PDB file of C-alpha atoms and ligand atoms in Angstrom:
ATOM      1  CA  MET B1313       6.092  19.818  11.764  1.00 94.00           C
ATOM      2  CA  ARG B1314       6.125  15.449  12.557  1.00 98.00           C
ATOM      3  CA  LEU B1315       9.348  15.133  12.253  1.00 98.00           C
ATOM      4  CA  GLU B1316      11.109  18.143  13.873  1.00 98.00           C
ATOM      5  CA  GLY B1317      15.144  17.557  14.073  1.00 96.00           C
ATOM      6  CA  LYS B1318      14.869  13.471  13.393  1.00 98.00           C
ATOM      7  CA  ASN B1319      17.838  12.018  11.657  1.00 98.00           C
ATOM      8  CA  ALA B1320      16.830  10.298   8.360  1.00 99.00           C
ATOM      9  CA  PHE B1321      19.586   7.966   5.766  1.00 99.00           C
ATOM     10  CA  ILE B1322      17.691   7.335   2.335  1.00 99.00           C
ATOM     11  CA  THR B1323      19.020   4.738   0.119  1.00 99.00           C
ATOM     12  CA  GLY B1324      18.606   5.588  -3.758  1.00 98.00           C
ATOM     13  CA  ALA B1325      17.399   9.178  -3.025  1.00 98.00           C
ATOM     14  CA  ALA B1326      18.661  11.151  -5.435  1.00 98.00           C
ATOM     15  CA  GLN B1327      15.531  10.566  -7.652  1.00 97.00           C
ATOM     16  CA  GLY B1328      11.867   9.051  -8.045  1.00 96.00           C
ATOM     17  CA  ILE B1329      10.181   8.034  -4.821  1.00 98.00           C
ATOM     18  CA  GLY B1330      13.388   8.423  -2.805  1.00 98.00           C
ATOM     19  CA  LYS B1331      13.686  11.389  -3.217  1.00 98.00           C
ATOM     20  CA  SER B1332      10.256  12.783  -2.676  1.00 98.00           C
ATOM     21  CA  ILE B1333      10.246  10.958   0.574  1.00 99.00           C
ATOM     22  CA  ALA B1334      13.589  12.934   0.855  1.00 99.00           C
ATOM     23  CA  MET B1335      11.441  16.383   0.125  1.00 98.00           C
ATOM     24  CA  GLY B1336       8.112  15.078   2.636  1.00 98.00           C
ATOM     25  CA  MET B1337      10.549  14.060   5.315  1.00 99.00           C
ATOM     26  CA  ALA B1338      12.066  17.426   5.163  1.00 98.00           C
ATOM     27  CA  ARG B1339       8.824  19.700   4.961  1.00 98.00           C
ATOM     28  CA  GLU B1340       8.333  17.995   8.735  1.00 98.00           C
ATOM     29  CA  GLY B1341      11.447  19.206   9.715  1.00 98.00           C
ATOM     30  CA  ALA B1342      13.781  15.885   9.114  1.00 99.00           C
ATOM     31  CA  ASN B1343      17.610  16.925   8.647  1.00 98.00           C
ATOM     32  CA  ILE B1344      18.095  13.805   5.676  1.00 98.00           C
ATOM     33  CA  ALA B1345      21.649  11.952   3.995  1.00 98.00           C
ATOM     34  CA  ILE B1346      20.636  11.232  -0.007  1.00 98.00           C
ATOM     35  CA  ALA B1347      22.456   7.998  -0.574  1.00 98.00           C
ATOM     36  CA  ASP B1348      22.781   6.754  -3.880  1.00 98.00           C
ATOM     37  CA  VAL B1349      25.567   5.018  -6.637  1.00 98.00           C
ATOM     38  CA  ASN B1350      24.575   8.874  -8.478  1.00 97.00           C
ATOM     39  CA  MET B1351      26.962  11.302  -6.474  1.00 98.00           C
ATOM     40  CA  GLU B1352      26.151  13.988  -9.016  1.00 98.00           C
ATOM     41  CA  SER B1353      22.118  13.906  -8.587  1.00 98.00           C
ATOM     42  CA  ALA B1354      22.479  12.937  -5.488  1.00 98.00           C
ATOM     43  CA  GLN B1355      24.308  16.035  -4.690  1.00 98.00           C
ATOM     44  CA  ALA B1356      21.542  18.008  -6.455  1.00 98.00           C
ATOM     45  CA  ALA B1357      19.143  16.033  -4.625  1.00 98.00           C
ATOM     46  CA  ALA B1358      20.669  17.259  -1.597  1.00 98.00           C
ATOM     47  CA  LYS B1359      20.605  21.085  -2.562  1.00 98.00           C
ATOM     48  CA  GLU B1360      17.574  21.008  -3.029  1.00 98.00           C
ATOM     49  CA  VAL B1361      16.546  19.190   0.104  1.00 98.00           C
ATOM     50  CA  SER B1362      18.497  21.831   2.496  1.00 98.00           C
ATOM     51  CA  ALA B1363      16.819  24.702   0.632  1.00 98.00           C
ATOM     52  CA  LEU B1364      14.119  23.607   2.962  1.00 98.00           C
ATOM     53  CA  GLY B1365      15.629  24.709   5.985  1.00 98.00           C
ATOM     54  CA  VAL B1366      16.935  21.556   7.078  1.00 98.00           C
ATOM     55  CA  LYS B1367      20.285  19.842   6.771  1.00 98.00           C
ATOM     56  CA  SER B1368      20.864  17.719   4.259  1.00 98.00           C
ATOM     57  CA  THR B1369      24.175  15.856   2.551  1.00 98.00           C
ATOM     58  CA  ALA B1370      24.707  14.011  -0.214  1.00 98.00           C
ATOM     59  CA  ILE B1371      26.564  10.602   0.544  1.00 98.00           C
ATOM     60  CA  GLN B1372      27.779   7.776  -2.134  1.00 98.00           C
ATOM     61  CA  LEU B1373      26.464   4.393  -1.612  1.00 98.00           C
ATOM     62  CA  ASP B1374      26.743   1.090  -3.504  1.00 98.00           C
ATOM     63  CA  VAL B1375      24.102  -0.555  -0.764  1.00 98.00           C
ATOM     64  CA  SER B1376      25.247  -3.888  -2.185  1.00 98.00           C
ATOM     65  CA  ASN B1377      28.688  -3.291  -0.681  1.00 98.00           C
ATOM     66  CA  GLN B1378      29.139  -3.930   2.411  1.00 98.00           C
ATOM     67  CA  ASP B1379      32.409  -2.297   2.818  1.00 98.00           C
ATOM     68  CA  ASN B1380      30.426   1.041   1.918  1.00 98.00           C
ATOM     69  CA  VAL B1381      27.891   0.315   3.983  1.00 98.00           C
ATOM     70  CA  VAL B1382      29.148   0.177   6.906  1.00 98.00           C
ATOM     71  CA  GLN B1383      31.233   3.319   6.611  1.00 98.00           C
ATOM     72  CA  ALA B1384      28.428   5.129   4.735  1.00 98.00           C
ATOM     73  CA  LEU B1385      26.322   4.519   7.786  1.00 98.00           C
ATOM     74  CA  LYS B1386      28.642   4.818  10.257  1.00 97.00           C
ATOM     75  CA  SER B1387      29.891   8.304   9.318  1.00 96.00           C
ATOM     76  CA  PHE B1388      26.163   9.652   8.789  1.00 98.00           C
ATOM     77  CA  ALA B1389      25.587   8.678  12.547  1.00 98.00           C
ATOM     78  CA  LEU B1390      28.776  11.118  13.434  1.00 98.00           C
ATOM     79  CA  GLU B1391      27.231  13.395  11.880  1.00 98.00           C
ATOM     80  CA  TYR B1392      23.956  13.794  12.899  1.00 98.00           C
ATOM     81  CA  GLY B1393      24.196  12.831  15.884  1.00 98.00           C
ATOM     82  CA  THR B1394      21.403  10.123  15.800  1.00 97.00           C
ATOM     83  CA  PHE B1395      20.286   7.933  14.000  1.00 98.00           C
ATOM     84  CA  ASP B1396      16.492   8.139  13.871  1.00 98.00           C
ATOM     85  CA  ILE B1397      15.449   7.350  10.368  1.00 99.00           C
ATOM     86  CA  LEU B1398      16.638   4.190   7.632  1.00 99.00           C
ATOM     87  CA  VAL B1399      14.712   4.211   4.521  1.00 99.00           C
ATOM     88  CA  ASN B1400      15.705   1.119   2.381  1.00 99.00           C
ATOM     89  CA  ASN B1401      14.459   2.213  -1.096  1.00 98.00           C
ATOM     90  CA  ALA B1402      17.303   1.769  -3.613  1.00 98.00           C
ATOM     91  CA  GLY B1403      16.253  -1.076  -6.537  1.00 98.00           C
ATOM     92  CA  ILE B1404      16.587  -1.803  -9.650  1.00 97.00           C
ATOM     93  CA  THR B1405      14.659  -4.272 -12.449  1.00 96.00           C
ATOM     94  CA  ARG B1406      16.767  -6.268 -14.606  1.00 97.00           C
ATOM     95  CA  ASP B1407      13.046  -7.860 -16.359  1.00 96.00           C
ATOM     96  CA  GLY B1408      12.398 -11.155 -18.192  1.00 97.00           C
ATOM     97  CA  ILE B1409      10.878 -14.212 -18.145  1.00 98.00           C
ATOM     98  CA  LEU B1410      12.463 -16.802 -15.880  1.00 98.00           C
ATOM     99  CA  MET B1411      13.442 -19.473 -18.653  1.00 98.00           C
ATOM    100  CA  ARG B1412      15.967 -16.222 -20.571  1.00 98.00           C
ATOM    101  CA  MET B1413      16.687 -14.390 -17.316  1.00 98.00           C
ATOM    102  CA  LYS B1414      20.705 -14.954 -16.804  1.00 98.00           C
ATOM    103  CA  GLU B1415      22.304 -15.521 -13.502  1.00 98.00           C
ATOM    104  CA  GLU B1416      23.755 -12.148 -13.552  1.00 98.00           C
ATOM    105  CA  ASP B1417      20.169 -10.379 -13.806  1.00 98.00           C
ATOM    106  CA  TRP B1418      19.405 -12.293 -10.502  1.00 98.00           C
ATOM    107  CA  ASP B1419      22.038 -11.240  -8.715  1.00 98.00           C
ATOM    108  CA  ALA B1420      22.228  -8.128  -9.314  1.00 98.00           C
ATOM    109  CA  VAL B1421      18.568  -6.951  -8.177  1.00 99.00           C
ATOM    110  CA  LEU B1422      18.211  -9.609  -5.307  1.00 99.00           C
ATOM    111  CA  ASN B1423      21.905  -7.883  -4.594  1.00 99.00           C
ATOM    112  CA  ILE B1424      20.644  -4.538  -4.311  1.00 99.00           C
ATOM    113  CA  ASN B1425      17.097  -4.906  -3.545  1.00 98.00           C
ATOM    114  CA  LEU B1426      17.430  -7.370  -1.135  1.00 99.00           C
ATOM    115  CA  LYS B1427      20.975  -7.763   0.687  1.00 99.00           C
ATOM    116  CA  GLY B1428      21.269  -4.196   0.265  1.00 99.00           C
ATOM    117  CA  SER B1429      18.270  -3.691   2.749  1.00 99.00           C
ATOM    118  CA  PHE B1430      19.958  -6.559   5.354  1.00 99.00           C
ATOM    119  CA  LEU B1431      23.422  -4.654   4.924  1.00 99.00           C
ATOM    120  CA  CYS B1432      22.084  -0.935   5.784  1.00 99.00           C
ATOM    121  CA  SER B1433      19.464  -2.618   8.095  1.00 99.00           C
ATOM    122  CA  LYS B1434      22.139  -4.397   9.822  1.00 98.00           C
ATOM    123  CA  GLU B1435      24.310  -1.210  10.561  1.00 98.00           C
ATOM    124  CA  ALA B1436      21.781   0.907  11.676  1.00 98.00           C
ATOM    125  CA  ILE B1437      20.604  -1.471  13.933  1.00 98.00           C
ATOM    126  CA  LYS B1438      23.829  -1.908  15.512  1.00 98.00           C
ATOM    127  CA  ILE B1439      23.577   2.431  16.319  1.00 98.00           C
ATOM    128  CA  MET B1440      19.744   2.701  16.875  1.00 98.00           C
ATOM    129  CA  GLY B1441      20.052  -0.444  19.462  1.00 98.00           C
ATOM    130  CA  LYS B1442      22.106   1.647  21.689  1.00 98.00           C
ATOM    131  CA  GLN B1443      19.772   4.724  21.096  1.00 97.00           C
ATOM    132  CA  ARG B1444      16.667   2.614  21.830  1.00 98.00           C
ATOM    133  CA  TYR B1445      15.306   4.275  19.375  1.00 98.00           C
ATOM    134  CA  GLY B1446      14.514   3.703  15.353  1.00 98.00           C
ATOM    135  CA  LYS B1447      12.383   3.425  12.431  1.00 98.00           C
ATOM    136  CA  ILE B1448      13.157   1.283   9.942  1.00 99.00           C
ATOM    137  CA  ILE B1449      10.655   1.408   6.389  1.00 99.00           C
ATOM    138  CA  SER B1450      11.499  -0.903   3.420  1.00 99.00           C
ATOM    139  CA  ILE B1451       9.833  -0.359   0.139  1.00 99.00           C
ATOM    140  CA  SER B1452       8.616  -3.529  -1.278  1.00 99.00           C
ATOM    141  CA  SER B1453       5.894  -3.361  -3.979  1.00 98.00           C
ATOM    142  CA  VAL B1454       2.776  -4.842  -4.797  1.00 98.00           C
ATOM    143  CA  VAL B1455       4.227  -7.480  -7.040  1.00 98.00           C
ATOM    144  CA  ALA B1456       5.753  -9.280  -3.584  1.00 98.00           C
ATOM    145  CA  PHE B1457       1.868 -10.096  -3.359  1.00 98.00           C
ATOM    146  CA  THR B1458       0.932 -10.796  -6.704  1.00 97.00           C
ATOM    147  CA  GLY B1459       3.835 -11.672  -8.759  1.00 97.00           C
ATOM    148  CA  ASN B1460       4.970 -10.465 -11.975  1.00 95.00           C
ATOM    149  CA  ALA B1461       5.166 -11.802 -15.415  1.00 96.00           C
ATOM    150  CA  GLY B1462       8.628 -11.396 -16.180  1.00 96.00           C
ATOM    151  CA  GLN B1463       9.964 -10.021 -12.932  1.00 97.00           C
ATOM    152  CA  ALA B1464      10.864 -13.522 -11.005  1.00 98.00           C
ATOM    153  CA  ASN B1465      13.849 -12.170  -9.760  1.00 98.00           C
ATOM    154  CA  TYR B1466      12.343  -8.666  -8.354  1.00 98.00           C
ATOM    155  CA  SER B1467       9.227 -10.031  -7.031  1.00 98.00           C
ATOM    156  CA  SER B1468      11.138 -12.556  -5.090  1.00 99.00           C
ATOM    157  CA  SER B1469      13.627  -9.801  -4.407  1.00 99.00           C
ATOM    158  CA  LYS B1470      10.194  -7.547  -3.306  1.00 99.00           C
ATOM    159  CA  ALA B1471       8.552 -10.728  -1.514  1.00 99.00           C
ATOM    160  CA  GLY B1472      12.281 -11.236   0.886  1.00 99.00           C
ATOM    161  CA  LEU B1473      11.902  -7.534   2.466  1.00 99.00           C
ATOM    162  CA  ILE B1474       8.560  -8.618   3.641  1.00 99.00           C
ATOM    163  CA  GLY B1475      10.377 -11.426   5.801  1.00 99.00           C
ATOM    164  CA  LEU B1476      13.373  -9.316   6.640  1.00 99.00           C
ATOM    165  CA  THR B1477      10.944  -6.665   7.987  1.00 99.00           C
ATOM    166  CA  LYS B1478       8.724  -9.088   9.716  1.00 99.00           C
ATOM    167  CA  THR B1479      11.837 -10.327  11.219  1.00 99.00           C
ATOM    168  CA  ILE B1480      13.348  -6.982  12.430  1.00 99.00           C
ATOM    169  CA  ALA B1481      10.266  -6.117  14.024  1.00 99.00           C
ATOM    170  CA  LYS B1482      10.220  -9.279  15.963  1.00 99.00           C
ATOM    171  CA  GLU B1483      14.321  -9.418  16.823  1.00 98.00           C
ATOM    172  CA  TYR B1484      14.338  -5.356  17.989  1.00 98.00           C
ATOM    173  CA  ALA B1485      11.311  -4.160  19.552  1.00 98.00           C
ATOM    174  CA  SER B1486      12.747  -4.821  22.655  1.00 98.00           C
ATOM    175  CA  ARG B1487      15.044  -1.757  21.469  1.00 98.00           C
ATOM    176  CA  GLY B1488      12.758   0.236  20.786  1.00 98.00           C
ATOM    177  CA  ILE B1489      13.240   0.025  17.127  1.00 98.00           C
ATOM    178  CA  ARG B1490       9.918  -0.542  14.386  1.00 98.00           C
ATOM    179  CA  ALA B1491      10.173  -1.822  11.160  1.00 99.00           C
ATOM    180  CA  ASN B1492       7.620  -1.666   8.546  1.00 99.00           C
ATOM    181  CA  ALA B1493       7.260  -1.932   4.827  1.00 99.00           C
ATOM    182  CA  VAL B1494       5.477   0.410   2.001  1.00 99.00           C
ATOM    183  CA  ALA B1495       4.210  -1.592  -1.121  1.00 99.00           C
ATOM    184  CA  PRO B1496       3.710   0.959  -3.899  1.00 98.00           C
ATOM    185  CA  GLY B1497       1.546  -0.419  -6.644  1.00 97.00           C
ATOM    186  CA  PHE B1498       2.829   1.360 -10.015  1.00 95.00           C
ATOM    187  CA  ILE B1499       3.965   4.378  -9.665  1.00 96.00           C
ATOM    188  CA  GLN B1500       5.167   7.197 -12.113  1.00 94.00           C
ATOM    189  CA  THR B1501       9.093   7.733 -11.827  1.00 91.00           C
ATOM    190  CA  ALA B1502      11.570   6.693 -14.120  1.00 88.00           C
ATOM    191  CA  MET B1503      11.200   2.870 -13.626  1.00 84.00           C
ATOM    192  CA  THR B1504       8.326   3.146 -14.896  1.00 87.00           C
ATOM    193  CA  ASP B1505       8.757   5.628 -17.565  1.00 89.00           C
ATOM    194  CA  VAL B1506      10.329   3.003 -19.774  1.00 88.00           C
ATOM    195  CA  LEU B1507       7.046   1.392 -20.524  1.00 88.00           C
ATOM    196  CA  THR B1508       5.050   1.968 -23.356  1.00 91.00           C
ATOM    197  CA  ASP B1509       1.625   3.839 -23.157  1.00 91.00           C
ATOM    198  CA  GLU B1510      -0.122   0.231 -24.394  1.00 93.00           C
ATOM    199  CA  VAL B1511       0.907  -1.387 -21.462  1.00 89.00           C
ATOM    200  CA  LYS B1512       0.130   1.793 -18.904  1.00 90.00           C
ATOM    201  CA  ASP B1513      -3.218   1.658 -20.255  1.00 91.00           C
ATOM    202  CA  GLU B1514      -3.256  -1.759 -19.152  1.00 90.00           C
ATOM    203  CA  MET B1515      -2.524  -1.019 -16.217  1.00 89.00           C
ATOM    204  CA  LYS B1516      -5.006   1.367 -15.619  1.00 93.00           C
ATOM    205  CA  LYS B1517      -7.736  -0.582 -16.467  1.00 94.00           C
ATOM    206  CA  ALA B1518      -6.580  -3.072 -13.659  1.00 93.00           C
ATOM    207  CA  ILE B1519      -6.006  -0.177 -11.019  1.00 97.00           C
ATOM    208  CA  PRO B1520     -10.100   0.576  -9.479  1.00 97.00           C
ATOM    209  CA  LEU B1521      -8.975   4.149  -8.633  1.00 97.00           C
ATOM    210  CA  GLY B1522      -8.238   4.183 -12.316  1.00 95.00           C
ATOM    211  CA  GLN B1523      -5.016   6.200 -12.527  1.00 94.00           C
ATOM    212  CA  LEU B1524      -0.858   5.573 -11.685  1.00 94.00           C
ATOM    213  CA  GLY B1525      -0.128   6.867  -8.216  1.00 97.00           C
ATOM    214  CA  THR B1526       2.388   9.508  -8.046  1.00 97.00           C
ATOM    215  CA  PRO B1527       5.720   9.459  -5.553  1.00 98.00           C
ATOM    216  CA  GLU B1528       4.444  11.649  -3.390  1.00 98.00           C
ATOM    217  CA  ASP B1529       1.533   9.254  -2.872  1.00 98.00           C
ATOM    218  CA  VAL B1530       4.171   7.019  -1.674  1.00 98.00           C
ATOM    219  CA  ALA B1531       5.953   9.333   0.276  1.00 98.00           C
ATOM    220  CA  ASP B1532       2.969  10.142   2.990  1.00 98.00           C
ATOM    221  CA  ALA B1533       2.746   6.754   3.768  1.00 99.00           C
ATOM    222  CA  VAL B1534       6.227   6.617   4.089  1.00 99.00           C
ATOM    223  CA  ILE B1535       6.284   9.719   6.497  1.00 99.00           C
ATOM    224  CA  PHE B1536       3.431   8.409   8.342  1.00 98.00           C
ATOM    225  CA  LEU B1537       4.987   5.356   9.252  1.00 99.00           C
ATOM    226  CA  ALA B1538       8.137   7.361  10.772  1.00 98.00           C
ATOM    227  CA  SER B1539       6.303   9.715  12.319  1.00 98.00           C
ATOM    228  CA  LYS B1540       5.104   9.274  15.974  1.00 98.00           C
ATOM    229  CA  GLU B1541       1.436   8.530  15.255  1.00 98.00           C
ATOM    230  CA  ALA B1542       3.047   5.127  13.885  1.00 98.00           C
ATOM    231  CA  ASP B1543       5.020   4.455  16.942  1.00 98.00           C
ATOM    232  CA  TYR B1544       3.074   1.492  17.769  1.00 98.00           C
ATOM    233  CA  ILE B1545       3.009  -0.053  14.567  1.00 98.00           C
ATOM    234  CA  THR B1546       5.362  -2.819  13.735  1.00 99.00           C
ATOM    235  CA  GLY B1547       6.470  -5.413  11.567  1.00 99.00           C
ATOM    236  CA  GLN B1548       3.553  -3.867   8.825  1.00 99.00           C
ATOM    237  CA  VAL B1549       2.872  -3.917   5.018  1.00 98.00           C
ATOM    238  CA  LEU B1550       0.961  -0.857   3.824  1.00 98.00           C
ATOM    239  CA  HIS B1551      -0.047  -1.111   0.347  1.00 98.00           C
ATOM    240  CA  VAL B1552      -0.339   2.269  -1.523  1.00 98.00           C
ATOM    241  CA  ASN B1553      -1.532   0.657  -4.585  1.00 98.00           C
ATOM    242  CA  GLY B1554      -5.052   2.999  -5.694  1.00 98.00           C
ATOM    243  CA  GLY B1555      -6.792  -0.458  -5.031  1.00 98.00           C
ATOM    244  CA  MET B1556      -5.197  -2.686  -7.316  1.00 96.00           C
ATOM    245  CA  TYR B1557      -4.394  -5.655  -4.676  1.00 97.00           C
ATOM    246  CA  MET B1558      -6.339  -6.109  -1.614  1.00 97.00           C
TER     247      MET B1558
HETATM  248  P1  LIG S2439      14.161   5.212  -9.283  1.00 82.00           P
HETATM  249  O1  LIG S2439      13.953   6.065 -10.275  1.00 82.00           O
HETATM  250  O2  LIG S2439      15.013   4.152 -10.700  1.00 82.00           O
HETATM  251  O3  LIG S2439      14.996   5.505  -8.512  1.00 82.00           O
HETATM  252  C1  LIG S2439      16.156   4.098  -8.435  1.00 82.00           C
HETATM  253  C2  LIG S2439      17.417   5.576  -7.272  1.00 82.00           C
HETATM  254  O4  LIG S2439      18.131   4.441  -6.332  1.00 82.00           O
HETATM  255  C3  LIG S2439      17.875   5.831  -8.400  1.00 82.00           C
HETATM  256  O5  LIG S2439      18.392   7.356  -7.872  1.00 82.00           O
HETATM  257  C4  LIG S2439      19.176   4.801  -8.399  1.00 82.00           C
HETATM  258  O6  LIG S2439      20.384   5.459  -9.254  1.00 82.00           O
HETATM  259  C5  LIG S2439      19.242   4.612  -6.979  1.00 82.00           C
HETATM  260  N1  LIG S2439      20.118   3.133  -6.800  1.00 82.00           N
HETATM  261  C6  LIG S2439      20.454   2.181  -8.012  1.00 82.00           C
HETATM  262  N2  LIG S2439      21.277   1.198  -7.472  1.00 82.00           N
HETATM  263  C7  LIG S2439      21.633   1.853  -6.214  1.00 82.00           C
HETATM  264  C8  LIG S2439      22.600   0.999  -5.752  1.00 82.00           C
HETATM  265  N3  LIG S2439      23.485  -0.194  -5.827  1.00 82.00           N
HETATM  266  N4  LIG S2439      22.547   1.750  -3.987  1.00 82.00           N
HETATM  267  C9  LIG S2439      22.633   2.670  -3.932  1.00 82.00           C
HETATM  268  N5  LIG S2439      21.171   3.550  -4.921  1.00 82.00           N
HETATM  269  C10 LIG S2439      20.604   2.913  -6.367  1.00 82.00           C
HETATM  270  O7  LIG S2439      13.423   4.140  -9.195  1.00 82.00           O
HETATM  271  P2  LIG S2439      11.951   4.061  -8.479  1.00 82.00           P
HETATM  272  O8  LIG S2439      10.448   4.260  -9.186  1.00 82.00           O
HETATM  273  O9  LIG S2439      12.101   5.568  -7.391  1.00 82.00           O
HETATM  274  O10 LIG S2439      11.672   3.426  -7.257  1.00 82.00           O
HETATM  275  C11 LIG S2439      12.506   3.213  -5.602  1.00 82.00           C
HETATM  276  C12 LIG S2439      11.835   2.086  -4.568  1.00 82.00           C
HETATM  277  O11 LIG S2439      10.751   1.915  -5.093  1.00 82.00           O
HETATM  278  C13 LIG S2439      12.822   1.023  -6.171  1.00 82.00           C
HETATM  279  O12 LIG S2439      13.201  -0.046  -5.178  1.00 82.00           O
HETATM  280  C14 LIG S2439      11.643   0.247  -6.473  1.00 82.00           C
HETATM  281  O13 LIG S2439      11.747  -0.822  -6.673  1.00 82.00           O
HETATM  282  C15 LIG S2439       9.752   0.603  -5.965  1.00 82.00           C
HETATM  283  N6  LIG S2439       8.932   0.519  -6.114  1.00 82.00           N
HETATM  284  C16 LIG S2439       8.821   1.134  -7.036  1.00 82.00           C
HETATM  285  C17 LIG S2439       7.440   1.137  -7.564  1.00 82.00           C
HETATM  286  C18 LIG S2439       6.873   1.963  -9.017  1.00 82.00           C
HETATM  287  O14 LIG S2439       5.818   1.836 -10.129  1.00 82.00           O
HETATM  288  N7  LIG S2439       8.243   3.016  -9.686  1.00 82.00           N
HETATM  289  C19 LIG S2439       6.927   0.098  -7.793  1.00 82.00           C
HETATM  290  C20 LIG S2439       6.779  -0.036  -6.526  1.00 82.00           C
HETATM  291  C21 LIG S2439       8.282  -0.461  -5.760  1.00 82.00           C
HETATM  292  P3  LIG S2439      20.844   5.158 -10.350  1.00 82.00           P
HETATM  293  O15 LIG S2439      19.196   5.729 -11.212  1.00 82.00           O
HETATM  294  O16 LIG S2439      21.924   6.235 -10.720  1.00 82.00           O
HETATM  295  O17 LIG S2439      20.520   3.503 -10.806  1.00 82.00           O
END
């Protein structure tokens, strides 16, 4: 078990990629806080995770709300004893071509995807710094590197996460904190379920491995970065995209 006894706080973990990370980390022996805006789904996910034999609780969290973040992360550390792993996974899309993109769609995406990760990382670092140990893993996206028509807000937020990750890696390496990002390609979740079969077929043509990824593909990369095997890795981006961007 690669994460035996570690305590992990995962944002947006009630479903999709975040939930897969939670289940995968639990199978490796980690205790998991499922932090999400959707408390009902978070509670259901925490129940599934604790059935794997680890401690798991649901925490109501809007990552874009500073007061909520401070209170949630502090109470997690108090309840679990240590704060070993933060996964900045919560994210949303509000797509539209730039000329038609409303300011509120830009703000909503940047506030949750980028500012949310800044707020959670800042609070986690206060605790991890005192422990002289911590792993921060942020879920970026392939579109941070390629851009994507219709996603000016989303691709900017995901590119911002790379700058945030590298900066945290430089500022806090001396306190034993590692910061890395995982950049998934197109993964089968609720976020991509809304796309038509035609769009998905077009996507597959652009993927050398010929298929969309699964949430477990992303979870495996996150678990690796959280594990001891990746202790000498910081400030990096691990691409999980079937070869669609190299
Ligand atoms: P998802 O199925 O939509 O799950 C995201 C979770 O985050 C949902 O439970 C959502 O709750 C929650 N959430 C939304 N706003 C939040 C907030 N303010 N505070 C806390 N939680 C919040 O998405 P996913 O596909 O698993 O994506 C997970 C991450 O991977 C995201 O950062 C996404 O950008 C990234 N990613 C996904 C793909 C892909 O192809 N799926 C590719 C690259 C990167 P509600 O459902 O109630 O809103």
